[in-house]
Coordinates of C-alpha atoms in Angstrom, one line a residue:
Chain A
X957 CA 11.9 -3.8 13.4
X958 CA 13.8 -6.3 11.3
X959 CA 17.6 -6.0 11.5
X960 CA 20.0 -7.8 9.2
X961 CA 23.8 -7.9 9.8
X962 CA 26.2 -9.0 7.1
X963 CA 29.2 -10.5 8.9
X964 CA 29.4 -12.9 11.8
X965 CA 32.6 -11.7 13.4
X966 CA 33.0 -9.3 16.4
X967 CA 31.5 -6.2 14.8
X968 CA 28.4 -8.1 13.7
X969 CA 28.0 -10.0 16.9
X970 CA 28.5 -7.0 19.2
X971 CA 26.0 -5.1 17.1
X972 CA 23.5 -7.9 17.3
X973 CA 23.9 -8.0 21.1
X974 CA 23.5 -4.2 21.4
X975 CA 20.4 -4.2 19.2
X976 CA 18.7 -6.8 21.3
X977 CA 19.8 -5.1 24.6
X978 CA 18.3 -1.8 23.4
X979 CA 15.2 -3.3 21.8
X980 CA 14.2 -6.7 23.2
X981 CA 11.5 -7.0 20.5
X982 CA 13.9 -6.5 17.6
X983 CA 14.3 -9.3 15.1
X984 CA 18.0 -9.8 14.3
X985 CA 19.6 -12.0 11.7
X986 CA 23.3 -12.3 11.5
X987 CA 24.6 -13.6 8.1
X988 CA 28.0 -15.4 8.4
X989 CA 29.9 -16.3 5.3
X990 CA 32.1 -18.6 7.3
X991 CA 30.7 -22.0 8.1
X992 CA 31.8 -21.7 11.7
X993 CA 30.4 -20.7 15.0
X994 CA 31.4 -17.1 15.8
X995 CA 34.9 -17.1 17.3
X996 CA 37.7 -14.9 18.6
X997 CA 39.5 -14.2 15.4
X998 CA 42.7 -12.9 17.0
X999 CA 43.2 -16.3 18.5
X1000 CA 43.6 -18.1 15.1
X1001 CA 47.5 -18.1 15.2
X1002 CA 47.2 -20.5 18.1
X1003 CA 45.2 -22.9 15.9
X1004 CA 48.2 -23.4 13.7
X1005 CA 49.8 -25.6 16.4
X1006 CA 46.7 -26.8 18.2
X1007 CA 43.9 -27.1 15.8
X1008 CA 41.4 -28.4 18.3
X1009 CA 41.5 -25.6 21.0
X1010 CA 38.1 -23.9 21.5
X1011 CA 38.2 -20.3 20.4
X1012 CA 34.5 -19.9 19.9
X1013 CA 32.2 -17.5 21.8
X1014 CA 30.9 -19.6 24.7
X1015 CA 27.2 -20.2 25.2
X1016 CA 24.2 -20.2 23.0
X1017 CA 24.0 -16.8 21.5
X1018 CA 20.5 -17.3 20.3
X1019 CA 19.3 -18.4 23.8
X1020 CA 21.3 -15.7 25.6
X1021 CA 20.8 -12.7 23.4
X1022 CA 17.9 -13.8 21.1
X1023 CA 19.4 -13.5 17.7
X1024 CA 20.0 -16.1 15.0
X1025 CA 23.2 -16.7 13.0
X1026 CA 22.5 -17.9 9.5
X1027 CA 25.5 -19.5 7.8
X1028 CA 24.9 -17.9 4.5
X1029 CA 27.0 -15.6 2.4
X1030 CA 25.6 -12.3 1.1
X1031 CA 26.0 -11.8 -2.6
X1032 CA 24.7 -8.2 -2.8
X1033 CA 22.2 -5.6 -1.6
X1034 CA 19.1 -4.3 -3.4
X1035 CA 19.0 -0.9 -1.8
X1036 CA 15.7 0.1 -3.4
X1037 CA 13.8 -3.0 -2.2
X1038 CA 15.8 -3.1 1.1
X1039 CA 16.8 -6.7 0.5
X1040 CA 20.0 -8.7 0.9
X1041 CA 20.7 -11.2 -1.9
X1042 CA 22.2 -14.4 -0.6
X1043 CA 24.5 -16.7 -2.6
X1044 CA 22.0 -19.4 -2.1
X1045 CA 19.6 -17.4 -4.3
X1046 CA 17.3 -16.5 -1.4
X1047 CA 16.5 -12.8 -0.6
X1048 CA 16.1 -11.5 2.9
X1049 CA 14.5 -8.1 3.6
X1050 CA 15.6 -5.6 6.2
X1051 CA 14.4 -2.4 7.9
X1052 CA 18.0 -1.7 9.0
X1053 CA 21.1 -3.2 7.7
X1054 CA 24.6 -3.4 9.1
X1055 CA 27.6 -4.1 6.9
X1056 CA 30.3 -5.8 9.0
X1057 CA 32.1 -7.8 6.3
X1058 CA 35.5 -7.2 7.7
X1059 CA 38.7 -7.3 5.7
X1060 CA 40.5 -9.8 3.5
X1061 CA 44.1 -10.6 3.0
X1062 CA 46.0 -8.8 0.3
X1063 CA 47.8 -11.2 -2.0
X1064 CA 50.3 -9.4 -4.2
X1065 CA 50.6 -10.4 -7.9
X1066 CA 53.8 -12.5 -7.8
X1067 CA 54.6 -15.2 -10.4
X1068 CA 53.8 -18.7 -8.9
X1069 CA 51.9 -17.4 -5.9
X1070 CA 48.7 -19.1 -6.9
X1071 CA 48.7 -22.8 -6.2
X1072 CA 49.3 -25.3 -3.4
X1073 CA 51.4 -24.5 -0.2
X1074 CA 50.6 -20.8 -0.3
X1075 CA 48.4 -19.5 2.5
X1076 CA 46.8 -16.4 4.0
X1077 CA 45.7 -16.2 7.6
X1078 CA 42.2 -14.7 8.0
X1079 CA 40.0 -17.5 9.2
X1080 CA 40.2 -20.4 11.6
X1081 CA 40.1 -22.7 8.6
X1082 CA 43.1 -21.0 7.2
X1083 CA 45.0 -21.6 10.4
X1084 CA 44.1 -25.3 10.5
X1085 CA 45.2 -25.6 6.9
X1086 CA 48.6 -24.0 7.7
X1087 CA 48.9 -26.3 10.7
X1088 CA 48.3 -29.3 8.6
X1089 CA 50.7 -28.3 5.9
X1090 CA 53.3 -27.5 8.6
X1091 CA 53.3 -31.2 9.7
X1092 CA 55.0 -32.1 6.4
X1093 CA 57.1 -29.0 5.7
X1094 CA 60.5 -28.3 7.0
X1095 CA 60.7 -24.6 6.2
X1096 CA 58.4 -21.7 5.6
X1097 CA 58.6 -18.2 4.3
X1098 CA 56.3 -15.6 5.7
X1099 CA 55.7 -12.6 3.4
X1100 CA 55.1 -9.6 5.6
X1101 CA 56.5 -8.5 8.9
X1102 CA 53.3 -7.2 10.5
X1103 CA 51.7 -8.7 13.6
X1104 CA 49.9 -11.4 11.7
X1105 CA 53.1 -12.4 10.0
X1106 CA 55.1 -12.4 13.2
X1107 CA 52.5 -14.5 15.1
X1108 CA 52.4 -16.9 12.2
X1109 CA 56.2 -17.1 12.1
X1110 CA 56.2 -17.8 15.9
X1111 CA 53.7 -20.6 15.6
X1112 CA 55.6 -22.2 12.8
X1113 CA 58.9 -21.9 14.6
X1114 CA 57.4 -23.5 17.7
X1115 CA 56.2 -26.3 15.4
X1116 CA 59.8 -26.9 14.5
X1117 CA 60.1 -25.3 11.1
X1118 CA 62.8 -23.1 9.8
X1119 CA 61.1 -19.8 9.3
X1120 CA 62.1 -16.6 7.4
X1121 CA 60.1 -13.4 7.5
X1122 CA 60.5 -11.3 4.4
X1123 CA 59.4 -7.6 4.8
X1124 CA 59.3 -5.2 1.9
X1125 CA 60.0 -2.1 4.1
X1126 CA 63.2 -1.6 6.0
X1127 CA 61.9 -2.9 9.4
X1128 CA 59.3 -5.3 10.7
X1129 CA 56.0 -4.0 12.1
X1130 CA 56.1 -0.9 9.9
X1131 CA 53.6 1.7 11.0
X1132 CA 52.7 -0.3 14.1
X1133 CA 55.8 0.1 16.2
X1134 CA 58.5 2.8 16.2
X1135 CA 61.9 2.1 14.7
X1136 CA 63.6 1.2 17.9
X1137 CA 60.7 -0.9 19.1
X1138 CA 60.7 -2.8 15.8
X1139 CA 64.5 -3.4 16.2
X1140 CA 64.1 -4.8 19.7
X1141 CA 61.3 -7.1 18.5
X1142 CA 63.3 -8.1 15.5
X1143 CA 66.1 -9.1 17.9
X1144 CA 63.8 -11.2 20.0
X1145 CA 62.4 -13.2 17.1
X1146 CA 65.9 -13.7 15.6
X1147 CA 67.2 -14.9 19.0
X1148 CA 64.5 -17.5 18.9
X1149 CA 65.6 -18.7 15.5
X1150 CA 63.4 -16.8 13.1
X1151 CA 65.3 -15.2 10.3
X1152 CA 64.2 -11.6 9.4
X1153 CA 64.9 -10.2 6.0
X1154 CA 63.8 -6.5 5.9
X1155 CA 64.0 -4.3 2.9
X1156 CA 63.5 -7.3 0.6
X1157 CA 60.6 -8.5 -1.5
X1158 CA 59.7 -11.8 -3.1
X1159 CA 59.8 -11.7 -6.9
X1160 CA 58.8 -15.3 -7.5
X1161 CA 57.3 -18.4 -5.8
X1162 CA 59.6 -21.0 -7.3
X1163 CA 57.7 -24.2 -8.3
X1164 CA 58.8 -27.5 -9.8
X1165 CA 56.0 -29.5 -11.4
X1166 CA 53.6 -27.3 -9.5
X1167 CA 55.1 -28.1 -6.2
X1168 CA 56.4 -25.1 -4.1
X1169 CA 60.2 -25.3 -3.7
X1170 CA 61.0 -21.8 -2.4
X1171 CA 61.0 -18.1 -3.2
X1172 CA 63.2 -15.9 -5.2
X1173 CA 64.1 -12.6 -3.5
X1174 CA 64.6 -9.1 -4.9
X1175 CA 68.3 -9.6 -4.0
X1176 CA 68.5 -12.5 -6.5
X1177 CA 69.0 -15.1 -3.7
X1178 CA 66.6 -18.0 -3.4
X1179 CA 65.2 -19.4 -0.2
X1180 CA 64.1 -23.0 0.1
X1181 CA 60.5 -23.2 1.5
X1182 CA 57.8 -25.9 1.7
X1183 CA 55.2 -23.3 2.6
X1184 CA 54.6 -19.6 1.8
X1185 CA 52.4 -17.6 4.1
X1186 CA 51.2 -14.3 2.7
X1187 CA 50.7 -11.8 5.5
X1188 CA 51.0 -8.6 3.4
X1189 CA 48.2 -6.7 5.0
X1190 CA 44.4 -6.6 4.6
X1191 CA 41.9 -4.5 2.9
X1192 CA 38.2 -3.9 3.6
X1193 CA 36.0 -6.5 2.0
X1194 CA 33.7 -4.4 -0.1
X1195 CA 32.2 -7.1 -2.3
X1196 CA 28.7 -6.9 -0.7
X1197 CA 28.4 -3.1 -1.4
X1198 CA 29.2 -3.3 -5.1
X1199 CA 26.6 -1.3 -7.1
X1200 CA 24.7 -0.1 -4.1
X1201 CA 25.8 3.5 -4.3
X1202 CA 27.2 3.3 -0.7
X1203 CA 30.1 5.7 -0.5
X1204 CA 33.5 4.0 -0.2
X1205 CA 37.1 5.1 -0.3
X1206 CA 39.5 2.6 1.1
X1207 CA 36.7 1.4 3.2
X1208 CA 33.0 2.3 3.7
X1209 CA 32.6 5.9 4.7
X1210 CA 30.5 6.4 7.8
X1211 CA 29.2 9.4 9.7
X1212 CA 29.5 10.0 13.4
X1213 CA 26.5 7.7 14.1
X1214 CA 28.0 4.9 12.0
X1215 CA 25.6 5.4 9.1
X1216 CA 26.7 4.9 5.5
X1217 CA 25.6 7.3 2.8
X1218 CA 22.5 5.1 2.1
X1219 CA 19.6 5.5 4.5
X1220 CA 19.1 2.7 7.0
X1221 CA 22.4 1.1 6.2
X1222 CA 25.1 1.2 8.8
X1223 CA 28.7 -0.1 8.8
X1224 CA 31.2 -1.2 11.5
X1225 CA 34.5 -2.9 11.9
X1226 CA 37.4 -3.5 9.6
X1227 CA 35.3 -2.7 6.5
X1228 CA 34.9 0.9 7.7
X1229 CA 37.1 3.9 7.1
X1230 CA 36.9 6.5 9.9
X1231 CA 38.8 9.1 11.9
X1232 CA 41.9 8.0 13.6
X1233 CA 42.0 10.0 16.9
X1234 CA 45.7 10.9 16.8
X1235 CA 46.4 11.0 13.1
X1236 CA 43.2 13.2 12.7
X1237 CA 42.6 11.7 9.3
X1238 CA 40.6 8.7 8.0
X1239 CA 42.0 5.3 8.5
X1240 CA 41.0 1.6 8.5
X1241 CA 41.5 -0.1 11.8
X1242 CA 41.6 -3.9 11.3
X1243 CA 41.6 -4.3 15.1
X1244 CA 39.3 -6.4 17.2
X1245 CA 38.8 -3.9 20.0
X1246 CA 37.8 -1.2 17.6
X1247 CA 35.5 -3.5 15.7
X1248 CA 33.8 -4.5 18.9
X1249 CA 33.2 -0.8 19.8
X1250 CA 32.0 0.2 16.4
X1251 CA 29.6 -2.8 16.3
X1252 CA 28.2 -2.0 19.8
X1253 CA 27.6 1.6 18.9
X1254 CA 26.2 0.9 15.5
X1255 CA 23.8 -1.7 17.0
X1256 CA 22.6 0.8 19.6
X1257 CA 21.9 3.4 16.9
X1258 CA 20.2 0.9 14.7
X1259 CA 17.8 0.3 17.6
X1260 CA 17.0 4.0 17.8
X1261 CA 20.0 5.3 19.8
X1262 CA 22.1 8.3 19.0
X1263 CA 25.5 7.1 20.1
X1264 CA 28.3 9.3 18.7
X1265 CA 31.5 7.6 17.6
X1266 CA 34.6 9.8 18.0
X1267 CA 37.0 7.5 16.3
X1268 CA 39.6 4.9 17.0
X1269 CA 43.3 4.4 17.4
X1270 CA 44.4 2.5 14.4
X1271 CA 47.6 1.6 16.3
X1272 CA 46.5 -0.2 19.5
X1273 CA 48.4 -3.4 19.8
X1274 CA 49.3 -5.6 22.7
X1275 CA 50.9 -8.9 22.3
X1276 CA 53.5 -11.3 23.7
X1277 CA 56.5 -12.1 21.5
X1278 CA 58.3 -15.1 22.9
X1279 CA 57.2 -14.2 26.5
X1280 CA 58.1 -10.5 26.1
X1281 CA 55.0 -8.3 26.4
X1282 CA 55.0 -5.5 23.8
X1283 CA 52.5 -2.7 23.3
X1284 CA 52.2 0.2 20.8
X1285 CA 49.4 2.8 21.1
X1286 CA 48.7 5.8 18.9
X1287 CA 51.3 7.8 17.1
X1288 CA 54.6 6.0 17.8
X1289 CA 57.0 7.3 15.2
X1290 CA 56.5 11.1 14.6
X1291 CA 58.0 12.6 11.5
X1292 CA 61.6 13.3 12.6
X1293 CA 61.5 16.7 10.8
X1294 CA 58.4 17.8 12.6
X1295 CA 58.9 20.1 15.6
X1296 CA 55.4 19.6 16.8
X1297 CA 56.2 16.4 18.6
X1298 CA 58.5 15.5 21.5
X1299 CA 59.6 11.9 22.2
X1300 CA 60.7 10.8 25.7
X1301 CA 62.5 7.5 25.7
X1302 CA 63.7 5.1 28.4
X1303 CA 65.8 2.5 26.6
X1304 CA 67.1 0.0 29.2
X1305 CA 68.8 -3.4 28.9
X1306 CA 65.7 -5.4 29.5
X1307 CA 62.9 -2.9 28.8
X1308 CA 61.9 0.0 26.5
X1309 CA 59.5 2.8 27.0
X1310 CA 58.7 5.6 24.7
X1311 CA 56.1 8.4 24.9
X1312 CA 55.3 10.8 22.2
X1313 CA 53.8 14.2 23.1
X1314 CA 52.2 16.9 21.1
X1315 CA 52.7 19.9 23.4
X1316 CA 51.3 18.6 26.7
X1317 CA 49.1 16.0 25.2
X1318 CA 50.2 12.4 25.0
X1319 CA 49.6 11.0 21.5
X1320 CA 51.6 7.8 21.4
X1321 CA 53.3 5.2 23.6
X1322 CA 55.5 2.1 23.1
X1323 CA 56.1 -0.3 26.0
X1324 CA 58.3 -3.4 25.7
X1325 CA 58.8 -5.7 28.8
X1326 CA 57.5 -2.9 31.1
X1327 CA 53.8 -2.7 30.4
X1328 CA 52.3 -2.1 33.9
X1329 CA 49.6 0.5 34.0
X1330 CA 49.5 0.8 30.2
X1331 CA 45.8 1.4 30.2
X1332 CA 46.3 4.8 31.9
X1333 CA 48.4 5.9 29.0
X1334 CA 45.9 4.5 26.4
X1335 CA 43.2 6.4 28.2
X1336 CA 45.3 9.6 28.1
X1337 CA 45.9 9.2 24.4
X1338 CA 42.2 8.6 23.7
X1339 CA 41.0 11.4 25.9
X1340 CA 43.6 13.9 24.8
X1341 CA 43.9 15.3 28.3
X1342 CA 46.9 17.6 28.7
X1343 CA 49.4 16.2 31.3
X1344 CA 52.2 18.7 30.8
X1345 CA 53.3 18.7 34.5
X1346 CA 53.4 14.9 34.7
X1347 CA 55.7 14.1 31.8
X1348 CA 58.5 13.0 34.1
X1349 CA 56.3 10.6 36.0
X1350 CA 54.8 9.4 32.8
X1351 CA 58.1 8.3 31.2
X1352 CA 59.4 6.9 34.5
X1353 CA 56.3 4.7 34.7
X1354 CA 55.1 6.1 38.1
X1355 CA 52.0 7.7 36.7
X1356 CA 48.9 6.4 38.4
X1357 CA 45.2 6.9 38.2
X1358 CA 45.3 9.0 41.3
X1359 CA 47.4 11.6 39.5
X1360 CA 44.2 12.7 37.8
X1361 CA 42.0 12.9 40.8
X1362 CA 41.8 16.0 42.9
X1363 CA 39.7 16.5 46.0
X1364 CA 37.0 19.0 45.4
X1365 CA 36.7 21.9 47.8
X1366 CA 33.4 21.8 49.8
X1367 CA 32.2 25.2 48.6
X1368 CA 32.2 24.1 45.0
X1369 CA 29.6 21.5 45.7
X1370 CA 26.0 22.2 45.1
X1371 CA 23.8 20.6 47.7
Chain B
X258 CA 23.0 -4.1 43.9
X259 CA 25.6 -3.4 46.5
X260 CA 28.9 -1.9 45.3
X261 CA 32.2 -1.0 46.8
X262 CA 32.2 2.7 47.5
X263 CA 35.5 4.5 48.0
X264 CA 35.7 7.5 50.2
X265 CA 39.2 9.1 49.7
X266 CA 38.7 11.6 52.6
X267 CA 38.7 8.6 55.0
X268 CA 41.7 6.8 53.6
X269 CA 44.9 7.1 55.7
X270 CA 47.0 5.0 53.3
X271 CA 47.5 2.0 55.7
X272 CA 47.2 -0.6 52.9
X273 CA 45.3 -3.0 55.0
X274 CA 43.0 -3.5 52.0
X275 CA 45.9 -4.6 49.9
X276 CA 47.0 -7.1 52.5
X277 CA 43.4 -8.4 53.0
X278 CA 43.1 -8.8 49.2
X279 CA 46.4 -10.6 48.8
X280 CA 45.6 -13.0 51.7
X281 CA 42.2 -13.7 50.3
X282 CA 43.8 -14.6 47.0
X283 CA 46.6 -16.7 48.5
X284 CA 46.6 -20.5 48.6
X285 CA 45.6 -21.0 52.3
X286 CA 43.9 -17.6 52.8
X287 CA 45.7 -17.0 56.1
X288 CA 48.2 -14.2 56.7
X289 CA 50.9 -16.5 58.1
X290 CA 51.0 -18.8 55.1
X291 CA 50.5 -16.0 52.7
X292 CA 53.7 -14.2 53.7
X293 CA 55.6 -17.5 53.2
X294 CA 54.1 -18.2 49.8
X295 CA 56.5 -18.0 46.9
X296 CA 55.9 -16.0 44.8
X297 CA 53.9 -13.9 47.3
X298 CA 50.2 -13.5 46.4
X299 CA 49.5 -10.1 44.9
X300 CA 46.7 -7.7 45.7
X301 CA 44.1 -6.7 43.1
X302 CA 43.6 -3.2 44.3
X303 CA 46.2 -0.6 45.0
X304 CA 46.5 2.3 47.5
X305 CA 47.8 5.2 45.5
X306 CA 48.7 8.7 46.7
X307 CA 49.3 12.1 45.2
X308 CA 50.0 15.4 46.9
X309 CA 46.7 15.9 48.6
X310 CA 44.9 12.6 48.4
X311 CA 45.3 8.9 49.1
X312 CA 42.9 6.2 48.1
X313 CA 42.6 2.6 47.1
X314 CA 42.2 2.3 43.4
X315 CA 40.0 -0.7 42.6
X316 CA 38.3 -2.4 39.7
X317 CA 34.9 -0.8 39.0
X318 CA 33.5 -3.8 37.1
X319 CA 32.6 -1.1 34.6
X320 CA 29.2 -1.3 32.8
X321 CA 31.1 -0.9 29.5
X322 CA 34.3 -2.6 30.6
X323 CA 37.2 -1.8 28.2
X324 CA 39.0 -4.9 29.5
X325 CA 36.1 -7.2 28.8
X326 CA 35.2 -5.6 25.5
X327 CA 38.8 -5.8 24.3
X328 CA 39.6 -9.3 25.5
X329 CA 40.6 -11.3 22.4
X330 CA 40.6 -14.8 23.9
X331 CA 37.2 -15.1 25.7
X332 CA 38.9 -15.1 29.1
X333 CA 37.1 -12.2 30.6
X334 CA 33.3 -12.5 31.1
X335 CA 30.6 -10.9 33.1
X336 CA 29.1 -13.3 35.7
X337 CA 25.5 -13.5 36.8
X338 CA 26.1 -10.9 39.5
X339 CA 27.5 -8.4 37.1
X340 CA 31.2 -8.8 38.1
X341 CA 33.9 -8.9 35.4
X342 CA 35.8 -12.1 36.0
X343 CA 38.3 -14.4 34.4
X344 CA 38.1 -17.9 33.0
X345 CA 41.8 -18.4 33.8
X346 CA 42.3 -21.3 31.5
X347 CA 41.4 -19.1 28.5
X348 CA 43.9 -16.3 29.2
X349 CA 46.8 -16.3 26.8
X350 CA 48.7 -13.4 28.3
X351 CA 48.2 -10.9 25.4
X352 CA 47.8 -8.1 28.0
X353 CA 45.1 -6.4 25.9
X354 CA 43.1 -5.9 29.1
X355 CA 46.0 -4.2 30.7
X356 CA 46.4 -1.9 27.7
X357 CA 42.8 -0.9 28.0
X358 CA 42.0 -0.6 31.7
X359 CA 41.9 3.2 32.4
X360 CA 42.4 2.6 36.2
X361 CA 45.5 0.5 35.9
X362 CA 44.1 -2.3 38.1
X363 CA 44.9 -5.3 36.0
X364 CA 48.3 -6.8 36.6
X365 CA 50.4 -9.7 35.3
X366 CA 51.0 -13.0 37.0
X367 CA 54.6 -13.3 35.7
X368 CA 54.9 -17.0 36.6
X369 CA 51.6 -18.2 35.1
X370 CA 51.7 -15.5 32.4
X371 CA 48.1 -14.6 32.9
X372 CA 46.2 -11.4 33.7
X373 CA 45.2 -10.8 37.3
X374 CA 42.2 -8.7 38.4
X375 CA 39.6 -8.2 41.1
X376 CA 37.0 -10.9 41.3
X377 CA 34.9 -8.8 43.8
X378 CA 35.4 -11.7 46.2
X379 CA 32.3 -13.2 44.6
X380 CA 32.1 -16.1 47.1
X381 CA 32.2 -13.8 50.1
X382 CA 29.4 -11.6 51.5
X383 CA 31.9 -8.9 52.3
X384 CA 34.9 -8.4 50.0
X385 CA 38.2 -8.9 51.7
X386 CA 39.4 -5.3 51.1
X387 CA 36.2 -3.8 52.6
X388 CA 36.5 -6.2 55.6
X389 CA 40.1 -5.2 56.1
X390 CA 39.6 -1.4 56.0
X391 CA 39.7 0.1 59.5
X392 CA 38.4 3.6 58.6
X393 CA 35.5 3.1 56.3
X394 CA 37.3 4.4 53.2
X395 CA 36.1 1.2 51.5
X396 CA 32.4 0.4 52.1
X397 CA 30.0 -2.1 50.6
X398 CA 26.9 -0.1 50.1
X399 CA 23.7 0.1 48.1
X400 CA 24.5 3.3 46.2
X401 CA 21.0 4.5 46.4
X402 CA 21.3 4.7 50.1
X403 CA 24.4 6.9 50.1
X404 CA 23.6 10.6 50.7
X405 CA 23.6 12.4 47.4
X406 CA 26.2 15.0 48.4
X407 CA 28.7 12.4 49.5
X408 CA 28.1 10.4 46.3
X409 CA 28.4 13.4 43.9
X410 CA 31.5 14.6 45.7
X411 CA 33.2 11.3 45.0
X412 CA 31.8 11.0 41.5
X413 CA 32.9 14.6 40.7
X414 CA 36.5 14.0 41.9
X415 CA 36.6 10.8 40.0
X416 CA 35.3 12.4 36.8
X417 CA 38.1 14.9 36.9
X418 CA 40.3 12.2 35.4
X419 CA 38.4 12.6 32.1
X420 CA 38.1 16.3 32.0
X421 CA 40.4 18.0 29.5

């Protein structure tokens, strides 16, 4: 069986591993559009300050798992002939195909945004370019207050630049943290010298003779900036599936076995649109952990398995913001008008915990500077196990694994 | 392969396993120097109790380990013996593994800002926690040799965690 995987990041690599583990005779080719050994993409903000740290997958993937990575970009798919067209002009045939092309940065149409000193952060190369430019710049504006924007801002601040985050919505981390959590994180980054302007947009990247001088804001004010980093979100990279008939909405639509609407073609990772376990509706994930899981299951199914994918949590973030651990999992900010949800909050001087319940089922959690045992909560959210009687322990943080274990009376055991 | 087998019905909650673990992971690996070490060494397994049960909760080195699969930095890896271990120098303290471990057995080294977890005492024949357990609640066994009824009893009680 000949498997081809378009995309050399985590979804593609974990699929390739899974295929080879399920079927050691399978022939697997991974096509990577990036001319770089597969690497841990979430690590790229660290490359801004230290361009030479090693973030690649260790070891020889080919030797260890028996698949080859071809550094070629796919230009299209001929579904009838079961061939992938490469940009080099070559065609490569497949029995089973995985689309794991990931996502790309969204760049809003703003006058002056095209040109030098404007960056997005999606690849290791992007990060190194930002780092290089930061050596000469004194100040930077980051458009977008999501996690990528914040991590970029932190790296640039640590590199000594004056940094301003401009977020269109009225708080940073919109959709990813609850309002109070966002406020706390905002305070942390501002305390460290990053300016946060929420509820503001950039209407122009101001240039003089082509050179970036700053940005003009919706308020009318102008900010000086030698660099502009656009971190305004991502969208699935659907270029490869153009004219294939593969069903897409925001991303590629898959069934519970991670198959697309076209036979023998699977999809996994950021490019996919699938059920969010707590929102109960389709979402795109853009998260490493989810992409790894989707790739692994898709690979297993491509090799003949029948793994069923239940869905992901599109909010599943853990990070450290200037030495403060922060986590958000699941549904963190329920509609205040809805009576379906109950939020329990412990808002202390140096820590913050919030749990969101739907009846007796935990559906969301936010932890700031008190993150011990967080995995127990993540697992409760994923498994949707009712924990009605343990809400008090849960918000106090005394919930443990043992709370879910009961000794089994002897007579219920079958010999 | 031999695995650590937990028998909750034999655990009396003495926490000898925690002490054994912390000492093994201290600088000099002796109790006397471990108690003087600052900050004190921390155990990687935890005796927990609920109304009708006590038991050490320990890393399972899961076959599909959420911590390993979710590690974003390449710190966690599976060694040649099948144990999920750390390359400490690659940990960036993002705590993704903590967010994902359903057993709650990954903790933070707040000084070094790195994740701490069980390494199955990979250099020892007998893990320190098993060695320290006076009642047999922690045993190192070949699971195929454990009588089926004892095994299924434990598996069944463990599986309750996931039953809705």
